[in-house]
Tab-separated table of C-alpha atoms in Angstrom:
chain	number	residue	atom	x	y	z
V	200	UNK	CA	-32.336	-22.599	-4.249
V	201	UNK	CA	-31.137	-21.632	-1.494
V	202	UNK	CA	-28.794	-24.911	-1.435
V	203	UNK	CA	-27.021	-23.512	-4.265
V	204	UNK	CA	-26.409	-20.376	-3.013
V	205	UNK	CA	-24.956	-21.734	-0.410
V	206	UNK	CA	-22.472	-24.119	-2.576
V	207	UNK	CA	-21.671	-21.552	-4.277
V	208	UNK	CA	-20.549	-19.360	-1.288
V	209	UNK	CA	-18.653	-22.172	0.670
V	210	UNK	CA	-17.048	-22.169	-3.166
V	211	UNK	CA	-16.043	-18.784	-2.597
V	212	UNK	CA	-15.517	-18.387	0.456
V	213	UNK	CA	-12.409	-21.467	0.296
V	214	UNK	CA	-11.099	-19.913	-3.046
V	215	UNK	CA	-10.461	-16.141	-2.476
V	216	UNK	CA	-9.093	-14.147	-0.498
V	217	UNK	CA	-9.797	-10.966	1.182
V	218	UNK	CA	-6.540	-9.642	1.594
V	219	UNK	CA	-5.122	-6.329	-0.172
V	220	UNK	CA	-1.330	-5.975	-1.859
V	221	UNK	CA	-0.012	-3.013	0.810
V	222	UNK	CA	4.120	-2.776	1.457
V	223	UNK	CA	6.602	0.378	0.593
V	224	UNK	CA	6.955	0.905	-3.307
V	225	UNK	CA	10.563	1.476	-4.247
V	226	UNK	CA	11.729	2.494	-7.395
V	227	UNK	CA	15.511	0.847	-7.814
V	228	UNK	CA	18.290	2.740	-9.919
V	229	UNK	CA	18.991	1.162	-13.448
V	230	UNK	CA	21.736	-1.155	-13.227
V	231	UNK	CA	24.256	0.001	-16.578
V	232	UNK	CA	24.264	3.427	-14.680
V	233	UNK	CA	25.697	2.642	-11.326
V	234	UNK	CA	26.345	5.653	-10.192
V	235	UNK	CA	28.227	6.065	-6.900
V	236	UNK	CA	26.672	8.432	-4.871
V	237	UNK	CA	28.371	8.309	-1.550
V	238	UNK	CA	31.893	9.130	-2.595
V	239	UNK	CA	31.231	12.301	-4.472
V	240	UNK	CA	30.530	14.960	-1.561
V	241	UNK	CA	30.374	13.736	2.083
V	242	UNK	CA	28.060	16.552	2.994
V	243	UNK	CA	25.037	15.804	0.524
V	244	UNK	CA	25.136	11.979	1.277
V	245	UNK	CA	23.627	10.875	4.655
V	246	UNK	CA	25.068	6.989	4.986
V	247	UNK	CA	22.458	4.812	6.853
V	248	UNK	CA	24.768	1.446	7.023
V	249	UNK	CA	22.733	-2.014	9.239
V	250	UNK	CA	25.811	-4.152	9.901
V	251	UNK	CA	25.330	-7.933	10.123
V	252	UNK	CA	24.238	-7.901	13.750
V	253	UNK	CA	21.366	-5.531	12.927
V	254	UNK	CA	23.125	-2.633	14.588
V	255	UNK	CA	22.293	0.964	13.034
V	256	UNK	CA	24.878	3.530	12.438
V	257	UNK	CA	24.598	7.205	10.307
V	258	UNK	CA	27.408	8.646	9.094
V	259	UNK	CA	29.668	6.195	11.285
V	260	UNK	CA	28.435	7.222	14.481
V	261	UNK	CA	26.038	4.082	15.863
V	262	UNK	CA	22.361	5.482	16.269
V	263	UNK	CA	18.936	4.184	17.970
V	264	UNK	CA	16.629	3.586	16.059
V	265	UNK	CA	13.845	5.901	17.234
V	266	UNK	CA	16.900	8.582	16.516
V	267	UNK	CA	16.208	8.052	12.512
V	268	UNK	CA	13.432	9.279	11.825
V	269	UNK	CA	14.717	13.084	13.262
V	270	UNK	CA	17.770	12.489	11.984
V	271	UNK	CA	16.589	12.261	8.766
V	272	UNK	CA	14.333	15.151	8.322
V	273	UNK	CA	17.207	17.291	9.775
V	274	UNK	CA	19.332	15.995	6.573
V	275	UNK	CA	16.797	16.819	4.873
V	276	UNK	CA	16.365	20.184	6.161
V	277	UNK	CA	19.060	22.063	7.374
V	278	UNK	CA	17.672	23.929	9.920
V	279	UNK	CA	21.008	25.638	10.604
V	280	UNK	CA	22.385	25.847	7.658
V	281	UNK	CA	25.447	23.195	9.203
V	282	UNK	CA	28.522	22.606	6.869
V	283	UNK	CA	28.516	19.173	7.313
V	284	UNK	CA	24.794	18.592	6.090
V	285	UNK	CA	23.335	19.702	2.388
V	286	UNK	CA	23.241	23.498	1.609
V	287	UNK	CA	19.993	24.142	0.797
V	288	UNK	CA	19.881	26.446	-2.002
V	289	UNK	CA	16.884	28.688	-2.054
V	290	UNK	CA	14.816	28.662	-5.205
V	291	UNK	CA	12.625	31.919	-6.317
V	292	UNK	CA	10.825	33.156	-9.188
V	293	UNK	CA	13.349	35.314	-10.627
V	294	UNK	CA	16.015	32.789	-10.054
V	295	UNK	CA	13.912	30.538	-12.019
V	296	UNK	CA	13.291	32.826	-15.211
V	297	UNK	CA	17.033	33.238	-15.158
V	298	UNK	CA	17.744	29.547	-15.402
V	299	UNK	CA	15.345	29.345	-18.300
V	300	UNK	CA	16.426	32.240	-20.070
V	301	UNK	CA	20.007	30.765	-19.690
V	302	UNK	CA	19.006	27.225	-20.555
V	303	UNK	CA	17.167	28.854	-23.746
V	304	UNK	CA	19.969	30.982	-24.825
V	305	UNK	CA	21.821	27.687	-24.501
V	306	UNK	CA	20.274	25.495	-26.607
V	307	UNK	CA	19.460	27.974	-29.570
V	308	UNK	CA	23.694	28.253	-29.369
V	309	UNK	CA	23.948	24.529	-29.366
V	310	UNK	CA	26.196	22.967	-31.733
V	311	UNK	CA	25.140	19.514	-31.771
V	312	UNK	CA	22.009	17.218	-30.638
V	313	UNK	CA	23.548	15.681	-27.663
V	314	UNK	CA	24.213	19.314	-25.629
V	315	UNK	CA	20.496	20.321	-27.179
V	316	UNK	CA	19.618	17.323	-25.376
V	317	UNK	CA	21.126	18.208	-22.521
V	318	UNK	CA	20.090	22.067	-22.429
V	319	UNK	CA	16.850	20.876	-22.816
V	320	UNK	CA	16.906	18.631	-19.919
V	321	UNK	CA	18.158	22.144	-17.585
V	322	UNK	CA	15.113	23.568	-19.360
V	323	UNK	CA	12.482	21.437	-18.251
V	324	UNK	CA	14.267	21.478	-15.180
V	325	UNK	CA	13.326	24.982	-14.525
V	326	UNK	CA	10.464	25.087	-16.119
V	327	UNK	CA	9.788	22.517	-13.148
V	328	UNK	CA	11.037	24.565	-10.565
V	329	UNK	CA	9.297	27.827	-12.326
V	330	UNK	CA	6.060	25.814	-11.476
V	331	UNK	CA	6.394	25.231	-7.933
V	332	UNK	CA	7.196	28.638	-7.368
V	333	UNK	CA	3.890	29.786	-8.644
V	334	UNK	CA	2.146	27.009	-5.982
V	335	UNK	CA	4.282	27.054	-2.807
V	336	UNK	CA	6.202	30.334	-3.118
V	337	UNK	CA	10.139	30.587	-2.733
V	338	UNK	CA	11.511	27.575	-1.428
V	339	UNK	CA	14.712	25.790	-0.188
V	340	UNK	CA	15.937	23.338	-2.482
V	341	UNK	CA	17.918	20.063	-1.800
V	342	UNK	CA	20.873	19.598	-3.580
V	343	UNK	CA	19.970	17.544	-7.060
V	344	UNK	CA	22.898	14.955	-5.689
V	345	UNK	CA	21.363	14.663	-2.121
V	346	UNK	CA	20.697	11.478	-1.081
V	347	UNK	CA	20.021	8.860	1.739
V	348	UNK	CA	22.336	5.962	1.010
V	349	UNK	CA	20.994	2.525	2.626
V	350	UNK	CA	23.428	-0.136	2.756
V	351	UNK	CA	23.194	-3.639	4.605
V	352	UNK	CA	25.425	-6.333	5.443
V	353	UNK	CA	24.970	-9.841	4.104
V	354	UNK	CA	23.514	-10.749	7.137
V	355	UNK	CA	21.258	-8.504	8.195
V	356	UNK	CA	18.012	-9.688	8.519
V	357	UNK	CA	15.122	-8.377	6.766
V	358	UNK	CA	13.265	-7.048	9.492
V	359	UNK	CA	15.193	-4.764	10.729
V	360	UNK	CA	16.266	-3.940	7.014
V	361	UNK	CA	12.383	-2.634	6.397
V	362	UNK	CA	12.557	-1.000	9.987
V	363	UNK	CA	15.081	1.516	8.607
V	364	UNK	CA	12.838	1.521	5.020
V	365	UNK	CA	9.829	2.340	7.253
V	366	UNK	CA	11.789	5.442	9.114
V	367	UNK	CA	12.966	7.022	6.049
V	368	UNK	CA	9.826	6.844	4.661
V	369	UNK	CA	8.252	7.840	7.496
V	370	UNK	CA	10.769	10.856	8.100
V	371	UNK	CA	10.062	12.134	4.202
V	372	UNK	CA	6.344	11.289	4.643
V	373	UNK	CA	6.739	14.213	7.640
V	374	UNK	CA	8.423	16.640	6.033
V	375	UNK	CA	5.474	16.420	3.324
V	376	UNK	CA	2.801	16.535	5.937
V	377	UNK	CA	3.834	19.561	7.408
V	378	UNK	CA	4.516	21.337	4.016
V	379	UNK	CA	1.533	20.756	2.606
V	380	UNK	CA	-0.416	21.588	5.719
V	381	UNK	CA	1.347	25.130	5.845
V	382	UNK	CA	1.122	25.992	2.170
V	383	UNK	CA	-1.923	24.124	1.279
V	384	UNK	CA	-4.160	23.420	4.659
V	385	UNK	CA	-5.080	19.768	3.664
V	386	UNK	CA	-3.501	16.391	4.251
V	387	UNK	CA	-0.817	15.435	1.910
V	388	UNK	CA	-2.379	11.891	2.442
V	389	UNK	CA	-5.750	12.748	1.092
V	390	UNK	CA	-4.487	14.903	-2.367
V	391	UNK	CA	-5.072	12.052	-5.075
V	392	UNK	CA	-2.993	11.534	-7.637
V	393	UNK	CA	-5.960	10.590	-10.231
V	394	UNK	CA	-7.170	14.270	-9.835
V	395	UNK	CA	-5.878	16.401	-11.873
V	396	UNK	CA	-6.428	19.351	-9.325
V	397	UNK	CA	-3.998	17.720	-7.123
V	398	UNK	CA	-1.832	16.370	-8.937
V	399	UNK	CA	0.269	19.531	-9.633
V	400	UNK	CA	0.446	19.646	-5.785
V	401	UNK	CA	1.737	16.228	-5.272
V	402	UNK	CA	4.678	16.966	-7.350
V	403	UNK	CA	4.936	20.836	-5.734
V	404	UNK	CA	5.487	18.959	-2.633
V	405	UNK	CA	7.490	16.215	-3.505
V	406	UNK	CA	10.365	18.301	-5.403
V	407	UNK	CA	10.768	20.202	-2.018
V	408	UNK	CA	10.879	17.053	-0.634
V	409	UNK	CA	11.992	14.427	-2.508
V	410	UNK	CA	12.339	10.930	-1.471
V	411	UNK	CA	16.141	10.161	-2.691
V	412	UNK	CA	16.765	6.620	-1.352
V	413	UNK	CA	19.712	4.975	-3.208
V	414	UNK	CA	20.221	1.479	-2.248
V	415	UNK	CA	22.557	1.340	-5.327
V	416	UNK	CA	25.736	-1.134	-4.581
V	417	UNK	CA	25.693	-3.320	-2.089
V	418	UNK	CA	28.466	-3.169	-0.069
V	419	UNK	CA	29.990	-5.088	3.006
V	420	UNK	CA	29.377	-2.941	6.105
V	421	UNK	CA	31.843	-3.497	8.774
V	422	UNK	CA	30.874	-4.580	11.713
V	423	UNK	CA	30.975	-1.165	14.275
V	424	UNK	CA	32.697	-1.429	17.651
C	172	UNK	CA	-61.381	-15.708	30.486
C	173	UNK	CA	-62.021	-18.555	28.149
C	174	UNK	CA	-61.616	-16.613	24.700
C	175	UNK	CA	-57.850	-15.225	26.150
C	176	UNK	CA	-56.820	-18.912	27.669
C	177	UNK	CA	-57.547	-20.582	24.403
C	178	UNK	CA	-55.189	-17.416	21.980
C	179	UNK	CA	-52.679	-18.648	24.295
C	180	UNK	CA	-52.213	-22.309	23.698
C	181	UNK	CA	-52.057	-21.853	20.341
C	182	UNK	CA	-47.983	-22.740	19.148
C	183	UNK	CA	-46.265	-20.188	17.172
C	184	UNK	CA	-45.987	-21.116	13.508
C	185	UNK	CA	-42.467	-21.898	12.455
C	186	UNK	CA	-40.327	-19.377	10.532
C	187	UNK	CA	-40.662	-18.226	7.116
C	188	UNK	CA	-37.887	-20.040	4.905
C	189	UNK	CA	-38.783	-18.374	1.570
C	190	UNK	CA	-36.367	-15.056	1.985
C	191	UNK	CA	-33.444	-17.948	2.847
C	192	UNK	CA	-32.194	-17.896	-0.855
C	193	UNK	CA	-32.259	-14.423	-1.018
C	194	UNK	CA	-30.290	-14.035	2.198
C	195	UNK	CA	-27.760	-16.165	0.779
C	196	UNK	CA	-27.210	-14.425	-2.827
C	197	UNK	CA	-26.556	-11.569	-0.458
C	198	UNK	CA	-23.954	-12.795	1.043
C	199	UNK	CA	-22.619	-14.790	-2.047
C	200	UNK	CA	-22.526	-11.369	-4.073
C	201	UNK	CA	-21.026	-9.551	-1.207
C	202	UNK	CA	-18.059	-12.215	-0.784
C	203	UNK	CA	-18.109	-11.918	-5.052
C	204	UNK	CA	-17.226	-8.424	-5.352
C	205	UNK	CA	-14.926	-7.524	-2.277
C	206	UNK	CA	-12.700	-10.664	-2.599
C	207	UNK	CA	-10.170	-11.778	-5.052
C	208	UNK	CA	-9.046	-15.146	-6.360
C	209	UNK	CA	-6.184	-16.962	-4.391
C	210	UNK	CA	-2.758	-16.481	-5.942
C	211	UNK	CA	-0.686	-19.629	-6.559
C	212	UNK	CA	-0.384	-22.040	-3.489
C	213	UNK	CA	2.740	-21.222	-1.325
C	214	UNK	CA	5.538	-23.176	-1.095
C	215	UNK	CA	7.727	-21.203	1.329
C	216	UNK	CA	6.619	-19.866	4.821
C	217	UNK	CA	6.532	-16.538	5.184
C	218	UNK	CA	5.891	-13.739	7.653
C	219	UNK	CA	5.534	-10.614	6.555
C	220	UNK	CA	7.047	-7.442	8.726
C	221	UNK	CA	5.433	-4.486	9.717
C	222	UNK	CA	5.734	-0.896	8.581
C	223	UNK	CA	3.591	2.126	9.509
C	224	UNK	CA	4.248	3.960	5.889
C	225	UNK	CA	2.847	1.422	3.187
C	226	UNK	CA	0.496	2.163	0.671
C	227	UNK	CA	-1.739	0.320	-1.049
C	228	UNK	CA	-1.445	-0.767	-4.732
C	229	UNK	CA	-3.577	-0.123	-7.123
C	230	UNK	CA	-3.813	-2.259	-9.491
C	231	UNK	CA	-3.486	-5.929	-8.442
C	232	UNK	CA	-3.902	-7.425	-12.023
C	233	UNK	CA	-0.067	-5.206	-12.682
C	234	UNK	CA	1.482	-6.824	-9.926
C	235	UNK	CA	4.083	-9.643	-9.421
C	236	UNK	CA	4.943	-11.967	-6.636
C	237	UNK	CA	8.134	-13.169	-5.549
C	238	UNK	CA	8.567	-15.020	-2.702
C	239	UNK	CA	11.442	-15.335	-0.253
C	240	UNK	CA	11.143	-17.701	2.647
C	241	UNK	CA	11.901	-21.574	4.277
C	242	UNK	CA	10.069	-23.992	2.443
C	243	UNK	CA	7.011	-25.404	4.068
C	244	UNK	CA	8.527	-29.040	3.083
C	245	UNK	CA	11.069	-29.857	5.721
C	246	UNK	CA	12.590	-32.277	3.271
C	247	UNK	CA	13.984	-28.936	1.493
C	248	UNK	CA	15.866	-27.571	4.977
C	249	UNK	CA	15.408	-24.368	6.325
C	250	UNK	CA	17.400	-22.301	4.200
C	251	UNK	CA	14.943	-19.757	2.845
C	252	UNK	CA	14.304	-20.156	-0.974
C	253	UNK	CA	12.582	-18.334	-3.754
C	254	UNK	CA	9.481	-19.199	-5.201
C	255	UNK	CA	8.079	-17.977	-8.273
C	256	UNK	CA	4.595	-18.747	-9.514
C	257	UNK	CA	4.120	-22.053	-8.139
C	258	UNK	CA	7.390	-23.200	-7.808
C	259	UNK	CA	10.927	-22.712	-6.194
C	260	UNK	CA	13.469	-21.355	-8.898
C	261	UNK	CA	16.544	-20.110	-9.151
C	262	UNK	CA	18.535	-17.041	-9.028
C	263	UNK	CA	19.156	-16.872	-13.041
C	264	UNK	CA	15.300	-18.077	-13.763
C	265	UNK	CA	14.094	-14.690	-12.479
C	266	UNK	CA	15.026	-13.163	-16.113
C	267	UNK	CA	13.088	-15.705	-17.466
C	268	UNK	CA	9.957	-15.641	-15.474
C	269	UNK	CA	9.706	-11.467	-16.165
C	270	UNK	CA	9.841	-12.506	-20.061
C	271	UNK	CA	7.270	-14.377	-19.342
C	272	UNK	CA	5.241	-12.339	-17.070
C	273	UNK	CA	5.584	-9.315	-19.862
C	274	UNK	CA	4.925	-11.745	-23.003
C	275	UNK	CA	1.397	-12.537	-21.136
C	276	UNK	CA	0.664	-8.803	-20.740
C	277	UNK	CA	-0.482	-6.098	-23.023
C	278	UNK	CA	2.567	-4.127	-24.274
C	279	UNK	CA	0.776	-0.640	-23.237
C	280	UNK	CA	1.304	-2.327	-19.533
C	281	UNK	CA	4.572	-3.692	-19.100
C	282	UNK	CA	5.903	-0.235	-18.086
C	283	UNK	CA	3.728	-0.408	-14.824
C	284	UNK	CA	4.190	-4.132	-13.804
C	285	UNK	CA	5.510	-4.009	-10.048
C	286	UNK	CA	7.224	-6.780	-8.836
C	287	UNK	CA	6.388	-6.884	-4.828
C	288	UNK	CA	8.912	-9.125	-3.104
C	289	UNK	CA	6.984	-11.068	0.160
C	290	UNK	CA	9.730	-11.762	2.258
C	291	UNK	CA	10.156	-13.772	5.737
C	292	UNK	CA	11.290	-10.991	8.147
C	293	UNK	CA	14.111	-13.605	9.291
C	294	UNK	CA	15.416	-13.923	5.827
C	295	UNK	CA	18.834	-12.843	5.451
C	296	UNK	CA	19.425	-9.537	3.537
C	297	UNK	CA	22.300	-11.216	0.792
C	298	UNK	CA	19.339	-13.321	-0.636
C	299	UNK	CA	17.409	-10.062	-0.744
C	300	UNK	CA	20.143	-7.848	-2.450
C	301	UNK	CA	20.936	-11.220	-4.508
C	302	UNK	CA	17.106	-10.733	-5.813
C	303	UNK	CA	17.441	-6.872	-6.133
C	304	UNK	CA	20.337	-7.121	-8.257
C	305	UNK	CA	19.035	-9.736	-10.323
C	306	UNK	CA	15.617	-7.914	-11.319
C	307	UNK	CA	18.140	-4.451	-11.837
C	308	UNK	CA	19.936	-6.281	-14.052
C	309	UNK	CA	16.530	-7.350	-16.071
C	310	UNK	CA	15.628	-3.265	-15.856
C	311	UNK	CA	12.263	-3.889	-13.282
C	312	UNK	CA	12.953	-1.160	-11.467
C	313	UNK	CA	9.440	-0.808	-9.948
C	314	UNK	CA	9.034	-2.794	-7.116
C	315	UNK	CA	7.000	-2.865	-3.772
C	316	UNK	CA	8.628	-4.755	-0.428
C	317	UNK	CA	5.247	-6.135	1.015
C	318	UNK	CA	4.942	-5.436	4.731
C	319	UNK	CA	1.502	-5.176	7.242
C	320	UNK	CA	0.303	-2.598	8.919
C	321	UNK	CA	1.620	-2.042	12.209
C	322	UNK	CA	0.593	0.840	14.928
């Protein structure tokens, strides 16, 4: 008997494995789109370019490192309201019953599908926005165009390429933290997405602070002097 | 004196065998439930890099793997290659392995199939963007860059 048993877990023991799938989910923009984000307003895009020799730069200006992570969840913030960074538009509750009495107004007035469509889109929008309200109280919003553009040279290596994916994460991951420790007095790492208590404070949290990563076009970073 | 001198030759009896088997199945079930099957065989080396931030996912059975690293043969060089499955393929065979991996699925599930990329941490990025393109272009927009836990 006890032979067996033991075949059978030498059997096991050669065939499986123990370990678990773990990395840093990404969810990539749809190619026919292709928007380009960095162009349209310098101030809402914060340009995180690796050239080939694995040297950072933001915005131009070479940076450490151990700089990203701060410099990050200042563009993400605004804590002085700086021209050159987002404008964070505060968000109320009366703000918010505006917007959806506009966007209702709007698409009863509609003359065809496609601007329905599209009303109904600003609708649900604020409907959204209505919702966090009622959680977290007024808020500061991030521009709907804000975003953290990643771009790498051809021969950067990967390394230091999920480096940089690890601050920005890490940065957003912050902000969350301390949000949802203020507002809510728990971890933002224990609130589970399967429970459907939570679940409307995941998303509370993460349209405050959403994770707007746009590794879009690929484009050859110059080498920085 | 005579009745203690004689408890004290006696040998000890030898251990009890019979709760061996038992012992075992233990084990066996343990190793059953907590582990999972090996993947295909790789053909490329590959070290993972670290990150802090990574999260688990959740459903292995929805996940794909591509790998991105030097083959193990030396016979193949040291440029890094891709492997799919169990073997290398090409840049314009990634289309074609996703049909595949989707036809073999339920069609409730083929929204949440993640594709995690394991990549060498020395590979060059162009063979990574190469690969990122590729699976935009093939709309799987879901997909997970495998590190280990660091710190």
């Amino acid at each position: 008997m006890a032979d067996i048993a033991f075949l059978l877990l030498i059997f096991f023991l050669v065939t499986t494995t123990m370990d678990t799938e773990v990395g840093i989910l990404r969810l990539l923009p749809p190619m026919e789109k292709a928007p380009q984000p960095t162009e349209a307003n310098g101030r809402d895009v914060y340009e995180v370019n690796i050239n080939d020799a694995n040297e950072l730069s933001v915005e131009g200006i070479p940076m450490d490192i151990q700089d990203l992570r701060s410099g990050v969840k200042e563009f993400m913030t605004n804590p002085e309201n700086s021209l050159v960074l987002p404008e964070r538009r505060s968000v109320n509750r009366a703000i918010c019953e505006q917007g959806i009495a506009l966007a209702r107004s709007r698409m009863l007035h509609a003359s065809d599908e496609v601007s329905k469509q599209v009303h109904q889109k600003e609708l649900s929008t604020w409907e959204h926005k209505l919702a966090v309200t009622e959680l977290i109280g007024d808020f500061q919003e991030l521009p709907p165009n804000a975003v953290i553009a990643l771009r790498t040279g051809s021969r950067t290596s990967y390394a230091m390429y999920m480096n940089v994916q690890n601050e920005l994460e890490a940065a957003v991951e912050d902000l969350r933290e301390a949000l949802c420790k203020e507002k809510f007095h728990r971890e933002f790492k224990e609130l589970n997405e399967k429970s459907s208590d939570d679940r409307p404070l995941i998303k509370a949290i993460r349209a405050v602070h959403p994770q707007r990563i746009s590794e879009a076009e690929p484009l050859e970073v110059q080498s920085i002097r | 004196m005579s009745i203690f001198k004689r408890g004290s030759t006696k040998s000890t009896p030898p251990i009890s065998t019979a709760s061996l088997p038992d012992i075992i199945f233990m084990l066996l079930f343990f190793f059953m439930v907590t582990t999972v099957m090996r993947e295909t065989e790789l053909l490329v080396k590959i070290t993972l890099p670290e990150a802090s931030e990574i999260i688990r996912l959740e459903d292995k059975a929805l996940v794909d793997y591509i790998y991105i690293g030097p083959p193990v043969d030396p016979d193949r060089g040291t440029e890094p290659l891709t492997q799919l499955n169990g073997q290398f393929a090409r840049l314009n065979e990634i289309n074609q392995w996703m049909d595949w991996n989707e036809a073999r699925r339920d069609q409730k599930e083929v929204p949440f199939i993640t594709r995690s990329r394991k990549v060498d941490k020395d590979t060059r990025m162009k063979m990574v963007i190469d690969v990122k393109q590729e699976l935009r272009r093939s709309n799987a927009l879901k997909i997970n860059y495998s590190a280990e836990q660091d710190r």
